[in-house]
Coordinates of C-alpha atoms and ligand atoms in Angstrom, one line a residue:
M1 CA -28.9 -12.0 0.1
P2 CA -29.0 -12.0 3.9
R3 CA -32.3 -10.9 5.4
W4 CA -30.9 -8.1 7.4
C5 CA -29.4 -6.5 4.3
G6 CA -32.3 -7.2 2.1
K7 CA -34.9 -5.5 4.3
L8 CA -33.0 -2.2 4.0
G9 CA -32.5 -2.3 0.3
A10 CA -29.8 -3.6 -1.8
A11 CA -26.8 -4.7 0.2
K12 CA -24.4 -3.1 -2.3
A13 CA -26.2 0.2 -2.1
K14 CA -25.5 0.3 1.6
G15 CA -21.8 -0.5 1.0
C16 CA -22.5 -3.9 2.4
D17 CA -20.6 -6.5 0.3
E18 CA -22.6 -9.7 0.1
Q19 CA -19.6 -12.0 1.0
M20 CA -18.8 -9.7 3.9
A21 CA -22.5 -9.5 5.0
S22 CA -22.7 -13.3 5.1
R23 CA -20.1 -13.2 7.9
I24 CA -21.8 -10.5 10.0
I25 CA -23.9 -11.7 12.8
P26 CA -26.6 -9.2 13.6
V27 CA -27.1 -8.4 17.2
D28 CA -30.5 -8.2 18.9
P29 CA -32.1 -4.7 19.1
F30 CA -30.5 -2.5 21.7
D31 CA -30.7 1.0 23.0
L32 CA -27.4 3.0 22.9
V33 CA -27.3 6.4 24.5
V34 CA -24.4 8.7 23.6
F35 CA -23.9 11.3 26.4
G36 CA -22.1 14.2 24.7
G37 CA -23.8 13.1 21.5
T38 CA -23.3 16.6 20.0
G39 CA -19.6 16.7 20.8
D40 CA -16.5 16.3 18.7
L41 CA -15.8 12.6 19.5
A42 CA -19.4 11.6 19.0
R43 CA -19.6 13.4 15.6
R44 CA -16.2 12.3 14.4
K45 CA -15.9 8.8 15.6
I46 CA -18.8 7.2 17.6
I47 CA -21.8 8.0 15.4
P48 CA -20.0 7.4 12.1
A49 CA -18.9 4.0 13.5
L50 CA -22.4 3.1 14.4
F51 CA -23.6 4.2 10.9
R52 CA -21.1 1.9 9.2
R53 CA -22.2 -1.0 11.4
W54 CA -25.8 -0.2 10.6
C55 CA -24.8 -0.2 6.9
A56 CA -23.1 -3.5 7.3
G57 CA -26.4 -5.0 8.5
Q58 CA -25.3 -5.6 12.0
M59 CA -28.2 -3.9 13.7
R60 CA -31.6 -5.4 13.7
D61 CA -34.9 -3.5 13.3
G62 CA -35.8 -1.7 16.5
T63 CA -32.3 -0.7 17.5
R64 CA -32.2 2.9 18.7
I65 CA -29.4 5.4 19.2
I66 CA -30.1 8.4 21.4
G67 CA -27.9 11.4 21.6
A68 CA -28.0 13.1 25.0
A69 CA -26.4 16.5 25.6
R70 CA -26.8 19.8 27.3
S71 CA -27.8 21.9 24.3
E72 CA -31.5 22.3 23.6
R73 CA -32.7 20.8 20.3
D74 CA -35.3 18.3 19.2
S75 CA -34.7 14.9 17.5
E76 CA -35.2 16.4 14.0
E77 CA -32.5 19.0 14.6
Y78 CA -30.2 16.3 16.0
R79 CA -30.7 14.2 12.9
A80 CA -29.7 17.2 10.8
L81 CA -26.6 17.7 12.9
I82 CA -25.6 14.0 12.5
G83 CA -26.4 14.0 8.8
D84 CA -23.8 16.7 8.4
A85 CA -21.3 14.8 10.6
L86 CA -21.8 11.7 8.5
A87 CA -21.1 13.6 5.3
E88 CA -17.9 14.9 6.8
F89 CA -16.6 11.9 8.7
A90 CA -18.3 8.6 7.7
G91 CA -16.5 8.0 4.4
P92 CA -17.9 6.8 1.1
A93 CA -20.9 5.0 2.7
A94 CA -22.4 8.4 3.5
R95 CA -22.8 9.2 -0.2
D96 CA -25.7 6.8 -0.2
A97 CA -28.7 9.0 0.6
D98 CA -31.0 6.1 1.3
A99 CA -28.6 4.6 3.8
V100 CA -28.2 7.9 5.6
T101 CA -31.9 8.5 5.8
G102 CA -32.5 5.0 7.1
F103 CA -29.9 5.4 9.7
L104 CA -31.0 8.8 10.8
A105 CA -34.5 7.4 11.4
I106 CA -33.2 5.3 14.3
L107 CA -31.8 8.4 16.1
D108 CA -33.4 10.3 18.9
Y109 CA -32.3 13.2 21.1
V110 CA -32.8 14.1 24.7
T111 CA -31.7 17.4 26.2
I112 CA -30.1 16.4 29.5
D113 CA -28.0 17.9 32.3
A114 CA -25.4 15.5 33.6
T115 CA -25.2 17.5 36.9
G116 CA -28.8 18.4 37.3
T117 CA -32.3 16.9 36.9
L118 CA -33.2 18.0 33.4
G119 CA -34.0 15.2 31.0
W120 CA -33.5 12.1 33.2
S121 CA -37.2 11.0 33.4
E122 CA -37.6 11.5 29.6
L123 CA -34.5 9.4 29.0
R124 CA -35.7 6.6 31.2
D125 CA -39.2 6.6 29.6
L126 CA -37.6 6.3 26.2
L127 CA -35.5 3.2 26.9
N128 CA -36.6 -0.4 27.0
P129 CA -35.5 -2.1 30.2
Q130 CA -35.8 -5.6 28.6
R131 CA -33.0 -5.1 26.2
V132 CA -29.3 -4.2 26.3
R133 CA -29.0 -0.5 27.2
A134 CA -25.5 0.9 26.6
F135 CA -24.5 4.4 27.8
Y136 CA -21.5 5.9 26.2
F137 CA -19.9 8.6 28.3
S138 CA -18.5 10.9 25.5
V139 CA -18.1 13.8 27.9
G140 CA -15.4 15.3 30.1
P141 CA -14.2 13.0 32.9
E142 CA -15.7 15.3 35.6
L143 CA -19.1 14.2 34.4
F144 CA -18.5 10.4 34.6
G145 CA -19.4 10.3 38.3
P146 CA -22.6 12.4 38.0
L147 CA -23.8 10.4 35.0
A148 CA -23.2 7.0 36.7
E149 CA -25.0 8.3 39.8
R150 CA -28.0 9.6 37.9
L151 CA -28.4 6.5 35.8
H152 CA -28.5 4.5 39.0
K153 CA -30.9 6.8 40.7
H154 CA -33.3 6.8 37.8
G155 CA -33.3 3.0 37.5
M156 CA -31.2 2.6 34.4
A157 CA -28.2 0.7 36.0
D158 CA -29.8 -2.7 36.3
G159 CA -30.2 -5.7 34.1
E160 CA -28.4 -5.5 30.8
S161 CA -27.2 -2.0 31.3
R162 CA -23.6 -1.1 30.6
I163 CA -21.5 2.1 30.5
V164 CA -18.6 3.0 28.2
V165 CA -16.0 5.3 29.6
E166 CA -13.6 7.2 27.4
K167 CA -10.1 8.0 28.5
P168 CA -8.6 9.7 30.5
F169 CA -9.3 7.3 33.4
G170 CA -7.9 9.6 36.0
N171 CA -4.6 11.4 35.8
D172 CA -2.8 9.5 38.4
Q173 CA -3.3 6.4 40.6
S174 CA -5.4 8.1 43.3
S175 CA -7.7 9.8 40.8
A176 CA -8.1 6.6 38.9
E177 CA -8.9 4.7 42.1
A178 CA -11.4 7.5 43.1
L179 CA -13.1 7.2 39.6
N180 CA -13.3 3.4 39.8
R181 CA -14.8 3.7 43.3
T182 CA -17.4 6.1 42.0
L183 CA -18.3 4.0 39.0
T184 CA -18.4 0.8 41.0
T185 CA -20.8 2.3 43.5
H186 CA -23.4 2.4 40.8
F187 CA -22.4 -0.3 38.3
Q188 CA -20.7 -3.6 38.7
E189 CA -17.3 -4.1 37.1
H190 CA -18.8 -6.4 34.4
Q191 CA -21.0 -3.5 33.3
I192 CA -18.1 -1.0 32.9
Y193 CA -16.3 -0.8 29.5
R194 CA -13.1 1.4 29.7
I195 CA -12.4 2.1 26.1
D196 CA -8.8 2.4 24.7
H197 CA -9.4 2.6 20.9
Y198 CA -6.0 1.2 20.3
L199 CA -7.2 -2.2 21.4
G200 CA -9.8 -2.2 18.7
K201 CA -7.3 -2.0 15.9
E202 CA -7.1 -5.0 13.8
T203 CA -3.4 -5.5 14.0
V204 CA -3.4 -5.1 17.8
Q205 CA -5.8 -8.1 18.0
N206 CA -3.6 -9.8 15.5
L207 CA -0.8 -9.6 17.9
M208 CA -2.6 -12.2 19.9
A209 CA -3.3 -14.3 16.9
I210 CA 0.3 -14.2 15.8
R211 CA 1.6 -15.1 19.2
F212 CA -1.0 -17.7 20.2
A213 CA -2.2 -19.3 17.0
N214 CA 1.3 -20.0 15.5
M215 CA 3.8 -22.5 16.7
L216 CA 6.7 -20.7 15.1
F217 CA 7.2 -17.8 17.5
E218 CA 6.3 -18.9 21.0
P219 CA 9.3 -21.1 21.7
L220 CA 11.5 -18.1 20.8
W221 CA 9.4 -15.5 22.6
N222 CA 11.7 -15.0 25.6
S223 CA 15.0 -13.4 26.7
Q224 CA 17.0 -16.3 25.5
Y225 CA 16.2 -15.5 21.9
V226 CA 14.9 -11.9 21.9
D227 CA 17.5 -9.2 22.2
H228 CA 15.1 -6.4 22.8
I229 CA 11.7 -5.0 21.7
Q230 CA 10.9 -1.6 20.4
I231 CA 7.4 -0.1 20.5
T232 CA 7.0 3.2 18.5
V233 CA 3.8 5.3 18.2
A234 CA 4.8 8.3 16.1
E235 CA 2.5 11.0 14.9
T236 CA 3.0 13.9 12.5
V237 CA 0.3 16.1 14.0
G238 CA 0.9 18.6 16.8
V239 CA -1.4 19.3 19.7
A240 CA -3.2 22.3 18.3
G241 CA -6.9 22.2 19.2
R242 CA -6.2 19.9 22.2
G243 CA -3.7 22.2 23.9
A244 CA -5.5 22.9 27.1
Y245 CA -6.0 19.2 27.9
Y246 CA -2.6 18.1 26.5
D247 CA -0.5 20.5 28.4
H248 CA -1.8 19.0 31.6
A249 CA -1.3 15.4 30.4
G250 CA 1.8 15.2 28.2
A251 CA 2.9 12.2 26.3
M252 CA 3.5 10.1 29.5
R253 CA -0.2 10.3 30.6
D254 CA -1.8 10.7 27.1
M255 CA 0.0 7.9 25.4
V256 CA 2.5 5.8 27.5
Q257 CA 0.1 5.0 30.4
N258 CA -2.5 3.6 28.1
H259 CA -1.8 2.9 24.5
L260 CA 1.9 1.9 24.8
M261 CA 1.3 0.1 28.0
Q262 CA -1.5 -2.0 26.3
L263 CA 0.8 -2.9 23.4
L264 CA 3.5 -3.8 25.9
C265 CA 1.2 -6.1 27.7
L266 CA 0.0 -7.9 24.6
I267 CA 3.5 -8.4 23.3
A268 CA 4.9 -9.6 26.7
M269 CA 2.1 -11.5 28.4
E270 CA 2.0 -15.2 29.1
P271 CA -0.5 -17.2 26.9
P272 CA -3.9 -17.0 28.6
A273 CA -5.6 -20.4 29.0
K274 CA -8.4 -19.2 26.8
F275 CA -9.5 -16.2 24.8
D276 CA -11.8 -15.0 27.6
P277 CA -12.0 -11.4 29.0
D278 CA -10.7 -12.2 32.4
A279 CA -8.1 -14.7 31.4
V280 CA -6.6 -12.2 28.9
R281 CA -6.8 -9.3 31.4
D282 CA -5.3 -11.4 34.2
E283 CA -2.2 -12.0 32.1
K284 CA -1.9 -8.3 31.0
L285 CA -2.1 -7.3 34.7
K286 CA 0.8 -9.6 35.6
V287 CA 3.0 -7.9 33.0
I288 CA 2.3 -4.5 34.5
R289 CA 2.9 -5.7 38.0
A290 CA 6.3 -7.2 36.9
L291 CA 7.6 -3.9 35.4
D292 CA 10.6 -2.5 37.2
P293 CA 10.4 1.2 38.3
V294 CA 11.9 3.4 35.5
A295 CA 15.2 4.9 36.4
R296 CA 15.9 8.6 35.8
D297 CA 18.5 7.8 33.1
D298 CA 16.0 5.6 31.3
I299 CA 13.5 8.5 30.4
V300 CA 14.0 11.1 27.7
R301 CA 11.4 13.8 27.3
G302 CA 11.1 16.3 24.4
Q303 CA 9.1 19.1 23.0
Y304 CA 8.7 20.0 19.3
L305 CA 10.0 23.3 18.0
G306 CA 8.2 25.3 15.3
D307 CA 9.2 25.8 11.7
S308 CA 8.1 28.1 8.8
A309 CA 4.9 26.1 8.3
N310 CA 3.8 25.2 11.9
A311 CA 3.9 26.6 15.4
G312 CA 6.0 24.9 18.1
Y313 CA 4.6 23.1 21.1
R314 CA 4.6 26.1 23.4
E315 CA 2.7 28.2 20.9
D316 CA 0.3 25.4 20.2
V317 CA -0.7 25.1 23.9
G318 CA -0.5 28.9 24.5
N319 CA 2.0 28.5 27.3
P320 CA 5.4 30.0 26.7
D321 CA 6.9 28.3 29.8
S322 CA 5.4 24.9 29.4
T323 CA 7.6 22.0 30.4
T324 CA 5.2 19.3 29.3
E325 CA 6.6 16.7 27.0
S326 CA 5.2 16.0 23.5
F327 CA 7.7 13.2 23.1
A328 CA 8.8 10.5 25.5
A329 CA 11.2 7.6 25.2
L330 CA 11.7 5.0 27.9
R331 CA 13.8 1.9 28.6
V332 CA 11.6 -0.6 30.4
Q333 CA 12.4 -3.8 32.1
I334 CA 10.0 -6.6 33.0
S335 CA 11.3 -8.7 35.9
N336 CA 10.0 -12.2 35.3
W337 CA 11.4 -15.4 34.0
R338 CA 10.4 -14.8 30.4
W339 CA 11.8 -11.3 30.0
A340 CA 14.6 -10.7 32.6
G341 CA 17.5 -9.2 30.6
T342 CA 15.5 -8.2 27.5
P343 CA 14.8 -4.4 27.6
I344 CA 11.8 -3.0 26.0
Y345 CA 12.1 0.5 24.5
L346 CA 9.0 2.7 24.2
R347 CA 8.8 5.8 22.1
T348 CA 6.0 8.2 21.2
G349 CA 5.8 11.7 20.1
K350 CA 4.0 14.4 18.1
R351 CA 5.3 16.2 15.0
L352 CA 7.7 13.4 14.1
R353 CA 9.0 12.3 10.8
A354 CA 6.0 10.1 9.9
R355 CA 2.8 8.7 11.2
A356 CA 3.9 5.2 12.1
S357 CA 3.1 2.7 14.9
E358 CA 5.0 -0.5 15.1
I359 CA 6.3 -3.1 17.4
A360 CA 9.7 -4.6 16.5
V361 CA 10.8 -7.8 18.1
V362 CA 14.6 -7.9 17.5
F363 CA 16.0 -11.4 17.9
K364 CA 19.6 -12.2 19.0
E365 CA 22.3 -12.9 16.5
T366 CA 23.2 -16.6 15.9
P367 CA 25.6 -17.8 18.6
H368 CA 28.3 -18.5 16.0
S369 CA 28.7 -17.5 12.3
I370 CA 29.9 -20.2 10.1
F371 CA 30.4 -17.6 7.4
G372 CA 33.1 -15.7 9.2
A373 CA 33.4 -12.1 10.3
E374 CA 33.3 -10.8 6.7
A375 CA 29.7 -12.0 6.3
G376 CA 28.7 -9.3 8.8
R377 CA 26.3 -9.4 11.7
H378 CA 22.6 -10.2 11.1
R379 CA 19.6 -10.8 13.1
N380 CA 15.9 -11.6 12.5
I381 CA 13.4 -8.8 13.3
L382 CA 9.7 -9.4 13.4
T383 CA 7.9 -6.1 12.8
I384 CA 4.2 -5.7 13.5
R385 CA 3.0 -2.6 11.7
L386 CA -0.1 -1.2 13.4
Q387 CA -0.5 1.8 11.1
P388 CA -0.3 2.6 8.3
N389 CA -0.2 -0.5 6.0
E390 CA -1.2 -2.9 8.7
G391 CA 0.9 -6.0 8.4
I392 CA 3.9 -8.0 9.4
D393 CA 7.5 -8.1 8.2
L394 CA 10.0 -10.8 9.2
D395 CA 13.6 -9.8 8.3
M396 CA 15.4 -12.9 7.2
T397 CA 19.1 -13.3 6.4
I398 CA 19.8 -14.9 3.0
K399 CA 22.7 -15.2 0.6
E400 CA 23.1 -12.3 -1.7
P401 CA 22.6 -13.6 -5.2
G402 CA 25.5 -14.0 -7.5
P403 CA 29.0 -15.3 -7.6
G404 CA 31.8 -14.1 -5.4
G405 CA 31.5 -15.9 -2.2
M406 CA 29.0 -16.1 0.7
R407 CA 27.8 -12.6 1.1
L408 CA 24.7 -12.2 3.3
V409 CA 21.8 -9.8 3.1
D410 CA 18.7 -9.2 5.1
V411 CA 15.4 -9.2 3.3
P412 CA 11.9 -8.8 4.6
L413 CA 9.3 -11.5 4.3
D414 CA 6.5 -9.0 3.8
M415 CA 2.9 -9.7 4.6
T416 CA 0.8 -6.6 4.2
F417 CA -2.6 -7.7 5.1
A418 CA -4.3 -5.7 2.4
Q419 CA -2.2 -7.6 -0.2
A420 CA -2.3 -11.0 1.4
L421 CA -6.0 -11.1 2.2
G422 CA -7.4 -9.2 -0.8
P423 CA -9.7 -6.2 -1.0
E424 CA -11.8 -7.2 2.1
A425 CA -8.8 -6.5 4.3
Q426 CA -8.8 -2.9 3.2
D427 CA -12.3 -2.5 4.4
V428 CA -11.8 -3.7 8.0
P429 CA -14.1 -2.0 10.6
D430 CA -12.5 0.9 12.4
A431 CA -11.5 0.4 16.0
Y432 CA -14.6 2.2 17.4
E433 CA -17.0 0.0 15.2
R434 CA -15.5 -3.2 16.7
L435 CA -15.4 -1.9 20.3
I436 CA -18.9 -0.5 20.3
M437 CA -20.3 -3.8 19.0
D438 CA -18.3 -5.7 21.6
V439 CA -20.0 -3.5 24.3
V440 CA -23.4 -4.5 22.9
R441 CA -22.4 -8.1 22.7
G442 CA -21.1 -8.0 26.3
N443 CA -17.5 -8.9 25.4
Q444 CA -15.0 -7.1 27.7
T445 CA -11.8 -8.8 26.3
L446 CA -10.6 -5.6 24.6
F447 CA -11.5 -3.2 27.5
M448 CA -9.4 -2.4 30.5
R449 CA -10.3 -3.7 33.9
C450 CA -10.1 -1.4 36.9
D451 CA -7.1 -3.2 38.4
E452 CA -5.3 -3.0 35.1
V453 CA -5.8 0.8 34.9
E454 CA -4.8 1.3 38.5
A455 CA -1.7 -0.9 38.1
A456 CA -0.6 1.1 35.0
W457 CA -0.9 4.4 37.0
A458 CA 0.9 2.8 39.9
W459 CA 3.8 2.1 37.6
I460 CA 4.0 5.3 35.7
D461 CA 3.2 7.7 38.6
P462 CA 6.8 7.6 40.0
A463 CA 8.2 8.1 36.5
I464 CA 6.1 11.1 36.0
R465 CA 7.1 12.4 39.5
L466 CA 10.7 11.9 38.5
C467 CA 10.1 14.1 35.4
E468 CA 8.4 16.8 37.4
D469 CA 10.2 16.8 40.8
E470 CA 13.7 16.3 39.5
A471 CA 13.0 18.7 36.6
L472 CA 14.0 16.1 34.1
P473 CA 14.8 18.4 31.1
V474 CA 12.4 18.7 28.2
L475 CA 14.7 18.7 25.2
P476 CA 13.7 20.5 22.0
Y477 CA 13.4 18.6 18.8
D478 CA 12.9 19.6 15.2
P479 CA 9.5 19.0 13.7
G480 CA 9.8 16.1 11.1
S481 CA 12.7 14.5 13.0
S482 CA 12.8 11.3 15.1
G483 CA 12.7 13.3 18.4
P484 CA 15.6 14.6 20.6
E485 CA 19.1 13.3 20.1
D486 CA 19.1 11.9 23.7
A487 CA 16.5 9.4 22.7
L488 CA 18.9 8.0 20.2
A489 CA 21.6 7.9 22.9
L490 CA 19.2 6.0 25.2
M491 CA 19.7 3.0 22.8
H492 CA 23.2 3.7 21.6
R493 CA 24.5 3.3 25.2
D494 CA 23.2 -0.2 25.1
G495 CA 24.8 -0.9 21.7
R496 CA 21.4 -0.8 20.0
R497 CA 19.6 1.6 17.7
W498 CA 16.0 2.6 17.0
R499 CA 14.5 1.6 13.8
E500 CA 13.9 4.4 11.4
I501 CA 10.5 6.1 11.6
K502 CA 9.1 5.8 8.1
P503 CA 5.6 5.9 6.7
Ligands
NAD601 P1 -16.7 18.2 23.4 O1 -16.4 19.3 24.3 O2 -16.6 18.3 21.9 O3 -18.2 17.6 23.7 C1 -18.7 17.5 25.0 C2 -20.1 17.1 25.0 O4 -20.5 17.0 26.3 C3 -21.1 18.0 24.3 O5 -22.1 17.2 23.6 C4 -21.8 18.7 25.5 O6 -23.1 19.1 25.2 C5 -21.8 17.6 26.5 N1 -21.9 18.2 27.9 C6 -21.0 19.0 28.5 N2 -21.5 19.3 29.7 C7 -22.7 18.6 29.9 C8 -23.6 18.5 30.9 N3 -23.5 19.1 32.1 N4 -24.7 17.7 30.7 C9 -24.9 17.0 29.6 N5 -24.0 17.1 28.5 C10 -22.9 17.9 28.7 O7 -15.7 17.0 23.9 P2 -15.2 15.7 23.0 O8 -14.0 16.2 22.3 O9 -16.3 15.1 22.2 O10 -14.7 14.8 24.2 C11 -15.5 14.0 25.0 C12 -14.7 13.1 25.9 O11 -14.0 12.2 25.1 C13 -13.7 13.8 26.7 O12 -13.5 13.2 27.9 C14 -12.4 13.7 25.9 O13 -11.2 13.7 26.8 C15 -12.6 12.3 25.4 N6 -11.9 12.0 24.1 C16 -12.0 12.8 23.1 C17 -11.4 12.5 21.9 C18 -11.6 13.3 20.6 O14 -11.0 12.9 19.6 N7 -12.4 14.4 20.6 C19 -10.5 11.4 21.8 C20 -10.3 10.6 23.0 C21 -11.0 10.9 24.1

């Protein structure tokens, strides 16, 4: 049994499968401070992710996690708060009382005021300047600047210090630039980790493996062979609970500018020379810079209605006149040699038919059918499913079995990772687990660089202005549907159609 599991008791008892543990490389002891450590994101995602990594044996003795927030409490009270959060959000591993007790023992708490003087000396005295010190900004964006400034002022911005910044990174190009200016006044770019949890998803990283570790696709990965690409991120939930934030953001800012844009970059970028943070991010940036401005006719916006079970969007956000979109569909064009002439359709929305995120690369039909017109029209589609059932489908055309001539049928070659790779694949770390450990290891590949964020805003700002200034209508759609009818028309007019949103 590996040492790092053995020392904390039986690996199994900690939910740490031996075979899995043998592949985990523990990281040197580090200090991680979670600003906003009592907040919703910290309790639901960040601390449970750290707990699961601790259970997996990835943290060596001496590692410390320090919650820092405005409310007054001591470390013991903080551990009790986090104990409850683990029971609620950390899954089966939290049923192991020894594991929970062991993890809670590495937690501390400091009462701190991000905009004042309270707590800063205590925090500095608690940390070890010789080791990696990571500061997670799990607070509202208005506190990013004050936190960076105080960390610097109190001598915590040097050496192996790094900060993790949650989205939103601004709400337009100029606010993103201002935020980047503030952060880079106190920290260097290599110390700043802008987190988009989508990039931590296993299948999103697999996009790069599929493209760049296989010979099969790359020669076909261009406008000569690809008819179009569809990227869908559909949710069944509404915005209740996040209404105040969401009604100012809408789907364009909340989803398209970051998550969908990142997926678009990974699917469309040129092969980087190596799997290195700046090489990958340089290529992503080139894609964003090659995007054409979106035309008015290429955007559809929608807002979900209510039904007998759920409130509609306007009720959810408490604004009867809201014109913010909870659904957006766009037709996007990349003007470069690889993609000229191959449109990319993006679609995201709330309260849709199913929770499903996928990228479909739809290949062109064969130039000539030797089977005649009656064999029908067929094309290969490579579908990369991000959630649920992470995996890949490749639709192939084959002969329909049986006598009676050459009838053709499309069947998927299905590789659901959980089936193909066995039970281990069902236990992949959640996106936050991977990303936080990347921060500690100092690997920025899956984090957005400042120029990437600014370029994404520079592209989407005019589209958002089009929506707002020209009063692009917000079309109502039924909950449980695929969005407004006009989104279907966006593809129909090109002689194409969306893939069905199904779980
Ligand atoms: P929250 O309101 O639940 O928690 C805010 C935290 O900040 C609390 O711990 C509070 O004590 C602390 N805080 C507030 N003012 C402070 C001050 N002056 N000094 C020190 N601490 C202070 O918020 P949340 O939902 O956890 O979100 C945190 C950030 O993460 C926000 O920027 C949000 O947009 C972003 N985010 C949240 C989610 C989510 O699922 N909750 C998802 C993605 C991004």
